[in-house]
mmCIF file of C-alpha atoms in Angstrom:
data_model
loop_
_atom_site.group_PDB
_atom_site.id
_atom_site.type_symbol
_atom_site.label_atom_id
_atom_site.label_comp_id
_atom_site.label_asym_id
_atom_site.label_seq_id
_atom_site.Cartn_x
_atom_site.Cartn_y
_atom_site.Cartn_z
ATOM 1 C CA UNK U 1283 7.317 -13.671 0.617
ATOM 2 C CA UNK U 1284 5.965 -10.803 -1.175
ATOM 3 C CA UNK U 1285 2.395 -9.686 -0.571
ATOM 4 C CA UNK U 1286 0.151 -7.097 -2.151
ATOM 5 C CA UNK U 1287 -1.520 -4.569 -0.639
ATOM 6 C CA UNK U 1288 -4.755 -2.815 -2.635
ATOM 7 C CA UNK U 1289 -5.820 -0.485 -0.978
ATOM 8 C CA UNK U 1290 -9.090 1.451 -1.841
ATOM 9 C CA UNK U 1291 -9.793 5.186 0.098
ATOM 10 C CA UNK U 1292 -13.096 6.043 0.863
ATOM 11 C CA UNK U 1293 -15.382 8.549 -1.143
ATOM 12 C CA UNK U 1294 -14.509 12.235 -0.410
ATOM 13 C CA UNK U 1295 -11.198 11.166 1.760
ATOM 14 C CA UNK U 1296 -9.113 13.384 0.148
ATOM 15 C CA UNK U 1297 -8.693 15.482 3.431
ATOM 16 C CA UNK U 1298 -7.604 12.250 5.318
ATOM 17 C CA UNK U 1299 -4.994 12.093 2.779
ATOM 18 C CA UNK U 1300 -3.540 15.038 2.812
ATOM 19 C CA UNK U 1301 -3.672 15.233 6.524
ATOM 20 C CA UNK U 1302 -1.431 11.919 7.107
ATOM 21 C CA UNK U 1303 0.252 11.911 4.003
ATOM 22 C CA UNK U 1304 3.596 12.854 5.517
ATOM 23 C CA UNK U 1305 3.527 10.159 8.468
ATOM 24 C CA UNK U 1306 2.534 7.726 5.772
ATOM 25 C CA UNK U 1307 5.631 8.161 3.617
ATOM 26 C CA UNK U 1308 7.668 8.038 6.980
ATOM 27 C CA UNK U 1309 6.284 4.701 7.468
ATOM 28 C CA UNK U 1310 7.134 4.061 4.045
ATOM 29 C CA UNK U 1311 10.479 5.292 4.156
ATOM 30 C CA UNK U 1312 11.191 3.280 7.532
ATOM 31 C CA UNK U 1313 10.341 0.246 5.889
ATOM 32 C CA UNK U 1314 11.944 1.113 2.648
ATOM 33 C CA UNK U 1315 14.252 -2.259 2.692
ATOM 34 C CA UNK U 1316 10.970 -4.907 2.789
ATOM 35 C CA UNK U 1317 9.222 -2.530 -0.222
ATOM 36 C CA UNK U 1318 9.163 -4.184 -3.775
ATOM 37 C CA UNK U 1319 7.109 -1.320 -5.291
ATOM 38 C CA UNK U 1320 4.264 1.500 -3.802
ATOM 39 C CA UNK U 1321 2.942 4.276 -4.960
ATOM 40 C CA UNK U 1322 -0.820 5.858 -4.796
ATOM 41 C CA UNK U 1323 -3.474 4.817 -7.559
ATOM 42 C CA UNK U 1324 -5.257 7.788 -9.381
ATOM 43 C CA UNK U 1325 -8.471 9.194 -10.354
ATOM 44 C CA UNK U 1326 -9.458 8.034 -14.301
ATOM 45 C CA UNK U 1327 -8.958 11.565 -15.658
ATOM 46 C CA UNK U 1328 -5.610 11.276 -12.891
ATOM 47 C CA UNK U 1329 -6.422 14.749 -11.281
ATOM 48 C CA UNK U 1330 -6.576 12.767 -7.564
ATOM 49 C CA UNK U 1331 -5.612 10.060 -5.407
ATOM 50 C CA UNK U 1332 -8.101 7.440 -4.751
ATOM 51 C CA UNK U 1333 -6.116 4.431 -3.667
ATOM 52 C CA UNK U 1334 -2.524 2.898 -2.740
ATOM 53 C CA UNK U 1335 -1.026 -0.485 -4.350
ATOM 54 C CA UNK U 1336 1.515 -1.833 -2.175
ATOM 55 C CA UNK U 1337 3.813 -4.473 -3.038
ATOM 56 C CA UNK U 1338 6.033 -5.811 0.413
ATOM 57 C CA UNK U 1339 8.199 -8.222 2.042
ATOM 58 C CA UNK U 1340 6.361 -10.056 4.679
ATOM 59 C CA UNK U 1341 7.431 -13.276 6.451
ATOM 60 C CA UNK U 1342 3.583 -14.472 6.399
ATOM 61 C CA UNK U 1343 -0.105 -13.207 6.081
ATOM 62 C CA UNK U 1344 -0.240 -12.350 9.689
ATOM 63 C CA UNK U 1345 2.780 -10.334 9.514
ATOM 64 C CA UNK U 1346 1.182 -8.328 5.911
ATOM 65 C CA UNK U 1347 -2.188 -7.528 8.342
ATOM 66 C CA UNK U 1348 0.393 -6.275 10.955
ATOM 67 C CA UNK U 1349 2.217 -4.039 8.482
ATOM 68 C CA UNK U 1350 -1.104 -3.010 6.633
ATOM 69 C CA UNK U 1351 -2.417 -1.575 10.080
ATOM 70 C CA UNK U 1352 0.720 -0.040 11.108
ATOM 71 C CA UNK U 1353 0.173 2.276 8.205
ATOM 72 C CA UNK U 1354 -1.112 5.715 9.328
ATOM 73 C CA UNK U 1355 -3.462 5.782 6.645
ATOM 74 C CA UNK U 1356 -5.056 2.968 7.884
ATOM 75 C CA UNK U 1357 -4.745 4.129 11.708
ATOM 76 C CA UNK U 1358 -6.568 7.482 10.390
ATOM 77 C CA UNK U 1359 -9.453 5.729 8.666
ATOM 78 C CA UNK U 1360 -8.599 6.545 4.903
ATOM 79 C CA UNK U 1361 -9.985 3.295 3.433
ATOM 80 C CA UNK U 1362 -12.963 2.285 2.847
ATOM 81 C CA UNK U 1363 -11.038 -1.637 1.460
ATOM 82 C CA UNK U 1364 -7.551 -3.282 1.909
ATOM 83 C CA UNK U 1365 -7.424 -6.520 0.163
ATOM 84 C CA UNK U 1366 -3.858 -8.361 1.308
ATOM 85 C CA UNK U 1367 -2.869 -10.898 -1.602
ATOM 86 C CA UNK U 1368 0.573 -13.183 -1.692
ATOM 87 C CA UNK U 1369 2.207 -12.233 -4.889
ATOM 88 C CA UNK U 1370 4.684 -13.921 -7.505
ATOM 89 C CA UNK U 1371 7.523 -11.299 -9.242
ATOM 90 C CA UNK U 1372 7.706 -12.913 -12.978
ATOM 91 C CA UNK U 1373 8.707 -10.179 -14.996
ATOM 92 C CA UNK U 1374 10.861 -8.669 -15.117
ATOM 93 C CA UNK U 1375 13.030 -11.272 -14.395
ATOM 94 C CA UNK U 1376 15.584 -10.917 -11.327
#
């Protein structure tokens, strides 16, 4: 089943970012085979990153709140909200 992930950083984490942003897109790149879509969400005027939006293979809820806190993002405090959602792909079509 896929599952979203919106993820929201806290104010002024920028430096959190930065600091983990490698080890997060290993973690990324080790689970590259259960990821539908990711990628960071940006600033309005799109000069920063505020945010990820996560879409991932997951057998269950319990096994999206396991991947959500292997991320080291999450293990170094970046966000200040995670909401985990089941999601439907309807379009495109597959």
């Amino acid at each position: 089943m896929l599952f979203m992930f919106h993820c929201v950083d806290k104010a002024g984490a920028a430096e959190i970012r930065g600091a983990n942003r490698a080890e997060h897109l290993a973690y990324l790149e080790a689970n590259a085979a259960r990821i539908f879509a990711a990628g960071p969400l940006l600033s309005d005027d799109q000069s920063g990153m505020v945010g990820s939006l996560l879409i991932v293979e997951c057998a269950d809820a319990a096994a999206a709140q396991e991947f959500a806190a292997g991320d080291p993002y999450a293990k170094a405090g970046l966000f200040d909200s995670v909401t985990i959602r089941p999601w439907r792909r309807v379009y495109p079509k597959a």
